[in-house]
XYZ file of C-alpha atoms in Angstrom:
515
model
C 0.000 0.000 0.000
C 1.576 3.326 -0.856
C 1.637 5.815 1.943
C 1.735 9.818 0.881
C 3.426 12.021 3.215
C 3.651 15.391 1.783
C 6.151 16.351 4.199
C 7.790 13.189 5.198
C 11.262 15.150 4.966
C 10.229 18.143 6.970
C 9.183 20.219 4.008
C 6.412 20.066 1.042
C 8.733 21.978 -1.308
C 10.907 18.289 -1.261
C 7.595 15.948 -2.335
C 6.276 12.595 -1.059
C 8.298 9.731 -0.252
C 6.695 7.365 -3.373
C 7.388 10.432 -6.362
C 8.712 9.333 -9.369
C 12.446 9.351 -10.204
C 11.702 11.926 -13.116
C 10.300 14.743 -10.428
C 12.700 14.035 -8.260
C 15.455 15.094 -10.512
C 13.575 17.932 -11.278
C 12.623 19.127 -8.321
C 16.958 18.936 -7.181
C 17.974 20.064 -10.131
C 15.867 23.648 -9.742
C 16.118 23.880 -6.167
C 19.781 23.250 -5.747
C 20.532 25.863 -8.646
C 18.404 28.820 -6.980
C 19.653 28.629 -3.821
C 22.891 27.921 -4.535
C 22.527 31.217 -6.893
C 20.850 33.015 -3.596
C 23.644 32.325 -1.442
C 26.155 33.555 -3.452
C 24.441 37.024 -3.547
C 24.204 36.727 -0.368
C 27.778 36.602 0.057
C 28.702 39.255 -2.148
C 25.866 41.332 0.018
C 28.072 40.646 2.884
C 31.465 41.600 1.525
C 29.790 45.086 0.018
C 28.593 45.598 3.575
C 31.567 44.175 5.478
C 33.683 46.908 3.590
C 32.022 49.536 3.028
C 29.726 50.185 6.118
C 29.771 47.779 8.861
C 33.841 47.907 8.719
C 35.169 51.164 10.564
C 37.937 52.558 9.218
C 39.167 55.406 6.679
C 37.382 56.563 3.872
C 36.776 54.561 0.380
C 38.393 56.435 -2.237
C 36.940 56.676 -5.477
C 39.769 54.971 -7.353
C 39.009 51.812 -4.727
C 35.499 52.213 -5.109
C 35.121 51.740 -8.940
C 37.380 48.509 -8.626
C 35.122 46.721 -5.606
C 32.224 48.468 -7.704
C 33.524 45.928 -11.141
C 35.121 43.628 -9.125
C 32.388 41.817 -7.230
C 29.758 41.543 -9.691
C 31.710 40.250 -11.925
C 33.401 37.803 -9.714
C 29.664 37.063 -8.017
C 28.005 36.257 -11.723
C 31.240 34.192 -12.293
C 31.247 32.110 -8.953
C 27.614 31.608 -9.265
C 27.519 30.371 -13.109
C 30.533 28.522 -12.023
C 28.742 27.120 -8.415
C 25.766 26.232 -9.480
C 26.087 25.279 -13.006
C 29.182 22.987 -12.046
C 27.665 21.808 -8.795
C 24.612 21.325 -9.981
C 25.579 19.040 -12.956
C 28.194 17.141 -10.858
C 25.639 16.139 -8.350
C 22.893 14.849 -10.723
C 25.703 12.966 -12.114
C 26.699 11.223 -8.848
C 23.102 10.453 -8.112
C 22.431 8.916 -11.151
C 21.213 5.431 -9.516
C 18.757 7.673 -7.399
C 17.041 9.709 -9.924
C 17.105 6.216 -12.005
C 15.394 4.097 -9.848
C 18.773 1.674 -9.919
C 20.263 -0.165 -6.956
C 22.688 1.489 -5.959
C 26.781 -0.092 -4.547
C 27.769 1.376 -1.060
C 30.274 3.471 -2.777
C 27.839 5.415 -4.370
C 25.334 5.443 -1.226
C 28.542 6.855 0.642
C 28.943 9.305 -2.483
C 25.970 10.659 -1.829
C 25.824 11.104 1.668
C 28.914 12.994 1.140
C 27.709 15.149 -1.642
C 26.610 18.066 0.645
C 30.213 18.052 1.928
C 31.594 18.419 -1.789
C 29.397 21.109 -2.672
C 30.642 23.010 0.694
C 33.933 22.725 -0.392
C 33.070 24.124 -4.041
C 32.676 26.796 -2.418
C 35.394 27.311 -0.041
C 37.335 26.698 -2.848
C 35.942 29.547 -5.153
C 35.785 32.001 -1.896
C 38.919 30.958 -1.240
C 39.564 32.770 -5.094
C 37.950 35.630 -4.208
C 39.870 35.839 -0.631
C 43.075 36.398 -2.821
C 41.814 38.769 -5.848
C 40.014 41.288 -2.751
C 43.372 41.796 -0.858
C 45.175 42.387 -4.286
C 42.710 45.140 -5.457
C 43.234 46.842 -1.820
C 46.802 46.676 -2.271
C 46.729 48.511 -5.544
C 43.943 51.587 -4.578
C 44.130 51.489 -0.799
C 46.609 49.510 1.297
C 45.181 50.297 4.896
C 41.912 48.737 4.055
C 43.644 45.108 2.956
C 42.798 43.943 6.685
C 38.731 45.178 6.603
C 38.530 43.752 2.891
C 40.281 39.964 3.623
C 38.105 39.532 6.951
C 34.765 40.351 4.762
C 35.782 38.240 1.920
C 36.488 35.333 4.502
C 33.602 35.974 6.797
C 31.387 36.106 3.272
C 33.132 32.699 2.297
C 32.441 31.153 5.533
C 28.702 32.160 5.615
C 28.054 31.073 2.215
C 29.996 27.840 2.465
C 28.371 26.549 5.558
C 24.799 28.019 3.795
C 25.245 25.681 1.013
C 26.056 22.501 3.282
C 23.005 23.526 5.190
C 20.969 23.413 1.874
C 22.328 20.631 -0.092
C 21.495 18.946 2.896
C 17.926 19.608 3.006
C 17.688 19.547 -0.911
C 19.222 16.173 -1.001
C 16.928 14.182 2.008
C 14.954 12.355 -0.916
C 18.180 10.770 -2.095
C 19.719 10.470 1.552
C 17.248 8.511 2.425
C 17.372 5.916 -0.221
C 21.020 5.772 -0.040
C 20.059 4.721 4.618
C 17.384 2.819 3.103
C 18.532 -0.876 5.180
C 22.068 0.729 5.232
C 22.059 1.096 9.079
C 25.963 1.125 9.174
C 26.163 3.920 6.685
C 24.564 6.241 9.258
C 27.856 6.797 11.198
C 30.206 9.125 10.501
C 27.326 11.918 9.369
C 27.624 15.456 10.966
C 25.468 14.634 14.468
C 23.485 17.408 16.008
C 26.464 18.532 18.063
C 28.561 19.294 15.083
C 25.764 21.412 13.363
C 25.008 23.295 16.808
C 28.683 24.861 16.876
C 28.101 25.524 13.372
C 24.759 27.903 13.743
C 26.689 29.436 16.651
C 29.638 30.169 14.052
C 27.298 31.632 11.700
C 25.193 33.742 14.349
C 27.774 34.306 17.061
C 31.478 34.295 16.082
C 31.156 35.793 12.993
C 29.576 39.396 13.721
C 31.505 39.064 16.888
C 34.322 38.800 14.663
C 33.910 41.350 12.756
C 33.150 43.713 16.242
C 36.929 42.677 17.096
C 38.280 43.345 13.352
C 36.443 46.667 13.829
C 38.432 47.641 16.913
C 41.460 46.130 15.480
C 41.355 48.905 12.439
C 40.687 51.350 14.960
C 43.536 50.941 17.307
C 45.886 50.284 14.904
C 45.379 53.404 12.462
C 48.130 56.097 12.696
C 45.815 58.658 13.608
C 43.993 56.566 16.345
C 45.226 57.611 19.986
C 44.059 55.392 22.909
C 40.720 54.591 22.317
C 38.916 52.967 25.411
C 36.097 51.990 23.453
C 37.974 49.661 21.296
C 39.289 48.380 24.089
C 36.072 47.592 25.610
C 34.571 46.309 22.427
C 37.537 43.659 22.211
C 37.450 42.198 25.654
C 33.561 41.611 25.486
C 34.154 39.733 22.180
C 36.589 37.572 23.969
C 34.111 36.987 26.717
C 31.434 36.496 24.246
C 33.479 34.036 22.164
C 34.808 31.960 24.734
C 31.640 31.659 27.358
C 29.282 31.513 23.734
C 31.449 28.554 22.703
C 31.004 26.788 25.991
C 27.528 27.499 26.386
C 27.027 26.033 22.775
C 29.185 23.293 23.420
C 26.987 21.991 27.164
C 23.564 22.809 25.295
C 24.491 20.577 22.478
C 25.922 17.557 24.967
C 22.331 18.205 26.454
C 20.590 16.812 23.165
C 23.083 14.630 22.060
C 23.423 12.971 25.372
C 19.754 11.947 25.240
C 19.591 10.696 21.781
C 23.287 9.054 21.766
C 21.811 7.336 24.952
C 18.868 5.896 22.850
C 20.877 4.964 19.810
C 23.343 2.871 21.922
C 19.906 1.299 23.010
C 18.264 0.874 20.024
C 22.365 -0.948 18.783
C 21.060 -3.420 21.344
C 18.030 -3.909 20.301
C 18.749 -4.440 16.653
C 21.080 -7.061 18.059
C 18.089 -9.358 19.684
C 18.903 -7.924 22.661
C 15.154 -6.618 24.364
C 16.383 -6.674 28.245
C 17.349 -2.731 27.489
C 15.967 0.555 29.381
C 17.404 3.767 28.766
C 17.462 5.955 31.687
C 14.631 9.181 31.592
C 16.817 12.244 32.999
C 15.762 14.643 30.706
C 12.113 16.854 31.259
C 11.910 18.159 27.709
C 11.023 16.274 24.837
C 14.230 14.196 24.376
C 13.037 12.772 28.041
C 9.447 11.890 26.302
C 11.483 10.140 23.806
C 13.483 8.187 26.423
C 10.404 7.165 27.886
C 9.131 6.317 24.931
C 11.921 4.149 23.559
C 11.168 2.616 27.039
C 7.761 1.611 26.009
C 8.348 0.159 22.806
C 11.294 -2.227 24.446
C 8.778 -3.211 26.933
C 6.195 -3.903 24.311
C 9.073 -5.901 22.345
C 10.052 -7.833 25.957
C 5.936 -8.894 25.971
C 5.706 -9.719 22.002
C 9.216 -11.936 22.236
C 7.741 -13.680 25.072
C 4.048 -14.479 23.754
C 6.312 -15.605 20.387
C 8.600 -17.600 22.558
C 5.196 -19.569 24.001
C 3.897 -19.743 20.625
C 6.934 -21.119 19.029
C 6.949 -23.996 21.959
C 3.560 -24.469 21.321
C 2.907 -24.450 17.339
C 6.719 -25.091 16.302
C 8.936 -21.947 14.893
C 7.973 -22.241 11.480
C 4.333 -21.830 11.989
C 5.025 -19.523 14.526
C 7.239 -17.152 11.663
C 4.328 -18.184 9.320
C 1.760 -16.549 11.890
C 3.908 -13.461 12.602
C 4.367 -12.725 8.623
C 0.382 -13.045 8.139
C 0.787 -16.188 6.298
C -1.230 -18.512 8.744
C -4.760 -19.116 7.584
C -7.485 -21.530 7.857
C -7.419 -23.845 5.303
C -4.798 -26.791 3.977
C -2.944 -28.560 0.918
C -1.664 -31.910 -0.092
C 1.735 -32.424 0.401
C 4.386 -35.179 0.356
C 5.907 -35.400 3.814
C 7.365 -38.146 6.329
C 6.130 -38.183 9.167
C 8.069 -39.766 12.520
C 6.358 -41.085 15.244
C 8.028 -42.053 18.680
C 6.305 -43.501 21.507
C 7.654 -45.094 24.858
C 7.371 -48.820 25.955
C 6.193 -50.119 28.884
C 5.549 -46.287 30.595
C 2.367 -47.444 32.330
C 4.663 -50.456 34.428
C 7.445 -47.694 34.723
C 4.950 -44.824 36.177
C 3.077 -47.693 38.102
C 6.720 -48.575 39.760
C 8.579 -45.421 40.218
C 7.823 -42.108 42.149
C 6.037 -39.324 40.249
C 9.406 -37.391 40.745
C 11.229 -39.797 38.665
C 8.670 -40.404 36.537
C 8.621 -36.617 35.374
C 12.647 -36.910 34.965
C 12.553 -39.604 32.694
C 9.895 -38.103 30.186
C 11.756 -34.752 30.559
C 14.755 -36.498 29.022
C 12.523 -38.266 26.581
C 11.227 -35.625 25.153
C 14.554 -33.390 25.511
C 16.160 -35.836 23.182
C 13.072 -36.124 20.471
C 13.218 -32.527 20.513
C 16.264 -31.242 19.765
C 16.852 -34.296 16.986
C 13.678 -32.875 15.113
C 14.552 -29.728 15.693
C 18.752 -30.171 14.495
C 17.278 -32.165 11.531
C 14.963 -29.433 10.294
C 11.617 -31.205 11.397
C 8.102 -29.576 13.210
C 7.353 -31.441 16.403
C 3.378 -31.492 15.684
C 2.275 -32.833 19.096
C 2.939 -34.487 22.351
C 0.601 -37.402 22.641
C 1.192 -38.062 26.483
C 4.323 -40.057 26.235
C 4.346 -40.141 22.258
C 5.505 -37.589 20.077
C 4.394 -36.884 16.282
C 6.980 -35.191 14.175
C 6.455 -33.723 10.442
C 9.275 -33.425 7.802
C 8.491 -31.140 5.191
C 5.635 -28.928 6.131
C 5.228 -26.382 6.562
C 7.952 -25.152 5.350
C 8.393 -27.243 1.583
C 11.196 -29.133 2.117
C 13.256 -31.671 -0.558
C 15.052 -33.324 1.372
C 12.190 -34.315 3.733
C 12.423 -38.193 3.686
C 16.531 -38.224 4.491
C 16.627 -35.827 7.400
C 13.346 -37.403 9.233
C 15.284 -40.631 8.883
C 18.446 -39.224 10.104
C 16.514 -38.214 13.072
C 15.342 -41.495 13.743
C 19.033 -42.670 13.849
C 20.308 -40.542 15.987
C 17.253 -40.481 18.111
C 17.414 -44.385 18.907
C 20.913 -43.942 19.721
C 20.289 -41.268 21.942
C 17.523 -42.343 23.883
C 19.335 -45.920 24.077
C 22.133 -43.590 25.655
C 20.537 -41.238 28.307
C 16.866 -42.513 28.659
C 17.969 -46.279 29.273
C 15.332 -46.625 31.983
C 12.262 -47.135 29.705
C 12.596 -48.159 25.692
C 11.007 -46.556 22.545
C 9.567 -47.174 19.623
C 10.555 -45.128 16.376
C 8.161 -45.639 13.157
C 8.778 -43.449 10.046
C 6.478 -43.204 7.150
C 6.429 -40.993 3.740
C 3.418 -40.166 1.530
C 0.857 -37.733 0.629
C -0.923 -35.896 3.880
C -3.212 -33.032 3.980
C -1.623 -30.103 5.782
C -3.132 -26.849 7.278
C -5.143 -25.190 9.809
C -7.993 -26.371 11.453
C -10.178 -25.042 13.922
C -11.404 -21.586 14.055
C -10.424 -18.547 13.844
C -10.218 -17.702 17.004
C -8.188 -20.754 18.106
C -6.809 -23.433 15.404
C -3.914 -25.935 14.694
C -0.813 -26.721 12.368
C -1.630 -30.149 11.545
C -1.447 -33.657 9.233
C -4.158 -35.668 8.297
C -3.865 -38.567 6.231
C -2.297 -42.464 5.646
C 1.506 -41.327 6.113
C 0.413 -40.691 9.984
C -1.282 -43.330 10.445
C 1.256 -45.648 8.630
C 3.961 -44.035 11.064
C 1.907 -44.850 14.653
C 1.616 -48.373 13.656
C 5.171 -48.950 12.416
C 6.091 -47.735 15.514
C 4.023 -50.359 17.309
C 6.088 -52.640 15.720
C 8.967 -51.060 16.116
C 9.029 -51.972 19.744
C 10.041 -55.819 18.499
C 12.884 -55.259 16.147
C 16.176 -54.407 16.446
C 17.146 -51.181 17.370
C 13.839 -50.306 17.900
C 13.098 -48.401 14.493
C 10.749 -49.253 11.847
C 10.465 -47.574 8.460
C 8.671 -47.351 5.568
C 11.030 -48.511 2.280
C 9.453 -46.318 0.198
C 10.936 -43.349 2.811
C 14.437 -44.936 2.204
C 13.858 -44.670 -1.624
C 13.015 -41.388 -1.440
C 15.727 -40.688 0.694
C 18.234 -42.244 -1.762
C 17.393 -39.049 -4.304
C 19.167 -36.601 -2.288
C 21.474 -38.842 0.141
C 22.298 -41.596 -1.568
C 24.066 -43.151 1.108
C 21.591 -43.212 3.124
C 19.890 -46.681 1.845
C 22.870 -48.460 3.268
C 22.163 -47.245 6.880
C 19.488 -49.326 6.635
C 18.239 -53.629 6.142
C 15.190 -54.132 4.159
C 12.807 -56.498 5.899
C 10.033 -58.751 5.928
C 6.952 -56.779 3.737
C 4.655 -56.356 7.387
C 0.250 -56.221 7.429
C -0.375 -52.736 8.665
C -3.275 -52.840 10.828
C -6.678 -51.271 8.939
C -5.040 -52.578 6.011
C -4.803 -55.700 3.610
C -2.034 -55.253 1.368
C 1.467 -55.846 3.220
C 3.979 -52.620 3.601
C 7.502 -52.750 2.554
C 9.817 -51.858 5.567
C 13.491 -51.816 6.522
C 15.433 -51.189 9.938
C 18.498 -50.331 11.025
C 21.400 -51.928 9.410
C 23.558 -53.659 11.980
C-alpha cells in the first residue's frame, strides 16, 4: 500500500516519499541551482557591507570604489555560473542510480551522503579565489583597508559555504534517504546534532563578533587613532562572548546529544536481539518523552518476544514465523511429507513402579532428546501425545530433502535415547506419503496439523517397532526417497520382511536399522 506524506522530509517543497524518479530530478535540479545562486548574492551582500559600512575605518576612495564596484559583480556572476552550473551538474551525475530508480553499490550510497560536503567545499574553494583577488585590489587603490577587505571576503566565504552545506542537505533528504534505506551502518560518521550546533553558533555568534573585534582592530591600529577605550572595551567583550558563547554552545548541544546518543546505543542493542534494554529518563523536555518512549516500545518488544517464545513452543517456529508474517490461515494442501512417530514402551509399568518425581525426569529427558533431533534435523514437532511424540518433515515449510533428514533423526534419536533414557525403551516408526496439511479449527483458536495415511502408517510402524532391532521401523518407500538426495543413506538401513499394517490388507515394505 503506498503511503503519501507530503512532508515526510520536513518540508512540502521536497515531495512525497513514493514520487517518481523523473520529479525528483527535477525538483533537485531547480532547487539546488536557486539557492545555490541566492547564497552567493548573499555573500557578495556581505562583503559590500563588510567593507564599506559595517567595517570602521578610513574613507573609500573613489579609485578603490570603482574597482570593488567591477570587481564583485563580476566575480559574483562568475562564482555563481561557475557554483551552481558545475555543482549542480556534478551532483545529478553522482546520483544517477537515485534519480534512475537503480540499486545502488555502497560506494555510491557513501557518495551521496557525502555530496553536501563536496558542494561546501566548491565553495570554499571559489571564496577561497575571491579571498586572494580582494586583498590584491586593496593593495593597488588602498593599502590600509587590505585587513577590513580579507576579513569580509572570509567571513562572506564562511557564511556562504556553511549556507550551502546547510541546503544541499535539506535539498538532497529524498536521495539520503534511499542511499540509509537498510544501510544502518552507513549512518555513522554523518555530521550529528552537536557538530551542526557549533556551526549555527559560528554563523550567528562568532562571525559578527568577529567582525566587532576586526572593527576595533582597524581602529587601534590606524596612525591617527590615539588610545581609544572603546575599542578596548569592544575587544574584551568579544573575547568573553566568544569563549563563554562557545562553551555554552558546546553543554547545550551535549544536552541533546546525550539523550539521543543514549537511545541509539539502546536501540544498537536492540537491533542485536537484545530486548532486556531501558534507557534511563533524565531529561524533562522532549528528548526525556522520547526516552520514555523508547522505554515503552522495548517493553512492548520484551511482551511480544515472550508471547512468540510460548507460541513457538507451542505451534513449532515455522508456523510460529508463518503466523507473525500473516501467512497462517485456515485452510490446507496436499503435500508429500514423512512423518516420525516415537512412543515409549512399557511407561504405564514404569509410572506404576517409580515415584512421580522420577517419573517426570525420565519423560523430561525423553522428550529433551526427540526434541532437539527434530529440531537439528529441520523437522516440526506437531504434538505431544502423552508419552508419544508426532513429528512432520516437510511442512510447513516445503522441504526436498524431507524423507533423508526425518530418517536421520530417527538414527540418531534411537541412539540417543538408548544412551541417556535407558530406563524405559522406545519405539521409532517413520512413514512418507501424501498428507493433507493446514489449519484447522477456528479462527479464534486453530492448529498446524497432518491428516492422512503417512500418519497413520507411522503410529503403527512404531508399534512394531518396539520388536525389532534397534527399535526403528520404516517405511522402504521413505528410504527410496531418501536415496534421491542422500544416496548413502539406503545403506544405513536392512530391508525387511513386507509387514500387514493394521486397517489394512495389502502388506507394507519396511526396513530397519542396518547392523
Amino acid at each position: 500500500m503506498s503511503m503519501q506524506h507530503s512532508s515526510a522530509f520536513g518540508s512540502w517543497l521536497l515531495g512525497p516519499v513514493d514520487q517518481g524518479s523523473r520529479r525528483l530530478r527535477v525538483r533537485v535540479q531547480v532547487l539546488l541551482t536557486f539557492l545555490l545562486v541566492i547564497t552567493n548574492v548573499i555573500g557578495a551582500v556581505i562583503v559590500a557591507a563588510l567593507t564599506l559600512v559595517i567595517i570602521p575605518g578610513e574613507d573609500i576612495n573613489r579609485e578603490f570604489g570603482i574597482a570593488m564596484a567591477i570587481a564583485t559583480p563580476t566575480y559574483v556572476l562568475v562564482a555563481v555560473l561557475f557554483g551552481a552550473t558545475y555543482g549542480t551538474i556534478s551532483a545529478i551525475r553522482g546520483l544517477r542510480w537515485a534519480l534512475n530508480d537503480e540499486e545502488p553499490s555502497d560506494a555510491e550510497r557513501r557518495a551521496a551522503l557525502r555530496l553536501p560536503w563536496r558542494l561546501s567545499a566548491m565553495q570554499v574553494a571559489l571564496w577561497g579565489v575571491a579571498a586572494v583577488i580582494y586583498p590584491v585590489l586593496a593593495i593597488v587603490f588602498q593599502p590600509r583597508a587590505v585587513i577590513s577587505v580579507a576579513f569580509a571576503v572570509v567571513i562572506a566565504g564562511l557564511v556562504v559555504s556553511t549556507i550551502a552545506y546547510l541546503i544541499a542537505e535539506f535539498i538532497l533528504r529524498p536521495v539520503a534517504a534511499r542511499a540509509l534505506d537498510g544501510k544502518q551502518d552507513l549512518r555513522r560518521g554523518r555530521m550529528g546534532v552537536q557538530r551542526r550546533m557549533l556551526i549555527f553558533w559560528g554563523l550567528g555568534t562568532a562571525a559578527p563578533v568577529l567582525g566587532l573585534v576586526v572593527g576595533a582592530i582597524v581602529v587601534l591600529t590606524s596612525p591617527e587613532a590615539r588610545t581609544n577605550q572603546f575599542a578596548i572595551v569592544v575587544l574584551g567583550l568579544s573575547g568573553v562572548i566568544l569563549a563563554f558563547g562557545l562553551l555554552v554552545t558546546d553543554l547545550t548541544a551535549r544536552s541533546v546529544v546525550n539523550p539521543l546518543q543514549s537511545v541509539t546505543d539502546a536501540l544498537s542493542q536492540v537491533r542485536d536481539g537484545d530486548y532486556d534494554v531501558e534507557v534511563v529518563v533524565y531529561d524533562g523536555t522532549e528528548l526525556g518523552t522520547l526516552q520514555s518512549g523508547f522505554n515503552d516500545m522495548a517493553q512492548g518488544l520484551r511482551e511480544r518476544e515472550v508471547i512468540r517464545d510460548m507460541f513457538g513452543r507451542h505451534v513449532g517456529r515455522e508456523v510460529a514465523e508463518a503466523a507473525a508474517r500473516g501467512e497462517v490461515e485456515l485452510g490446507g494442501e496436499t503435500r508429500v511429507v514423512s512423518v516420525l512417530f516415537v512412543d515409549l514402551v512399557s511407561s504405564t509399568t514404569y509410572a506404576t513402579e517409580h515415584s512421580p518425581t522420577e517419573v517426570v525426569a525420565v519423560l523430561n529427558r525423553f522428550f529433551g532428546v526427540v526434541v532437539e533431533e527434530v529440531d537439528r534435523h529441520h523437522g516440526l514437532v506437531n504434538k505431544f501425545m502423552g508419552d508419544a511424540v508426532l513429528a512432520i518433515f516437510g511442512a510447513p515449510v516445503a522441504d526436498e530433502q524431507h524423507a533423508s533428514r526425518a530418517l536421520s533423526a530417527a538414527r540418531a534419536m534411537a541412539q540417543r535415547l538408548t544412551e541417556e533414557v535407558p530406563e524405559v525403551g522406545a519405539g521409532i516408526g517413520v512413514a512418507t506419503g501424501e498428507v493433507v496439511a493446514g489449519n484447522i479449527g477456528d479462527e479464534s483458536r486453530f492448529e498446524y496439523t497432518v491428516i492422512g495415511d503417512a500418519v497413520n502408517s507411522a503410529s503403527r510402524l512404531t508399534d512394531l517397532a518396539k520388536d525389532v532391532p534397534g527399535n526403528v521401523l520404516v517405511m522402504q518407500a521413505t528410504v527410496d526417497a531418501a536415496a534421491e538426495v542422500a544416496p548413502d543413506e539406503p545403506d544405513r538401513w536392512t530391508p525387511s520382511d513386507p509387514v500387514t499394517l493394521r486397517g489394512r490388507t495389502a502388506p507394507t515394505d519396511v526396513a530397519t536399522l542396518a547392523k
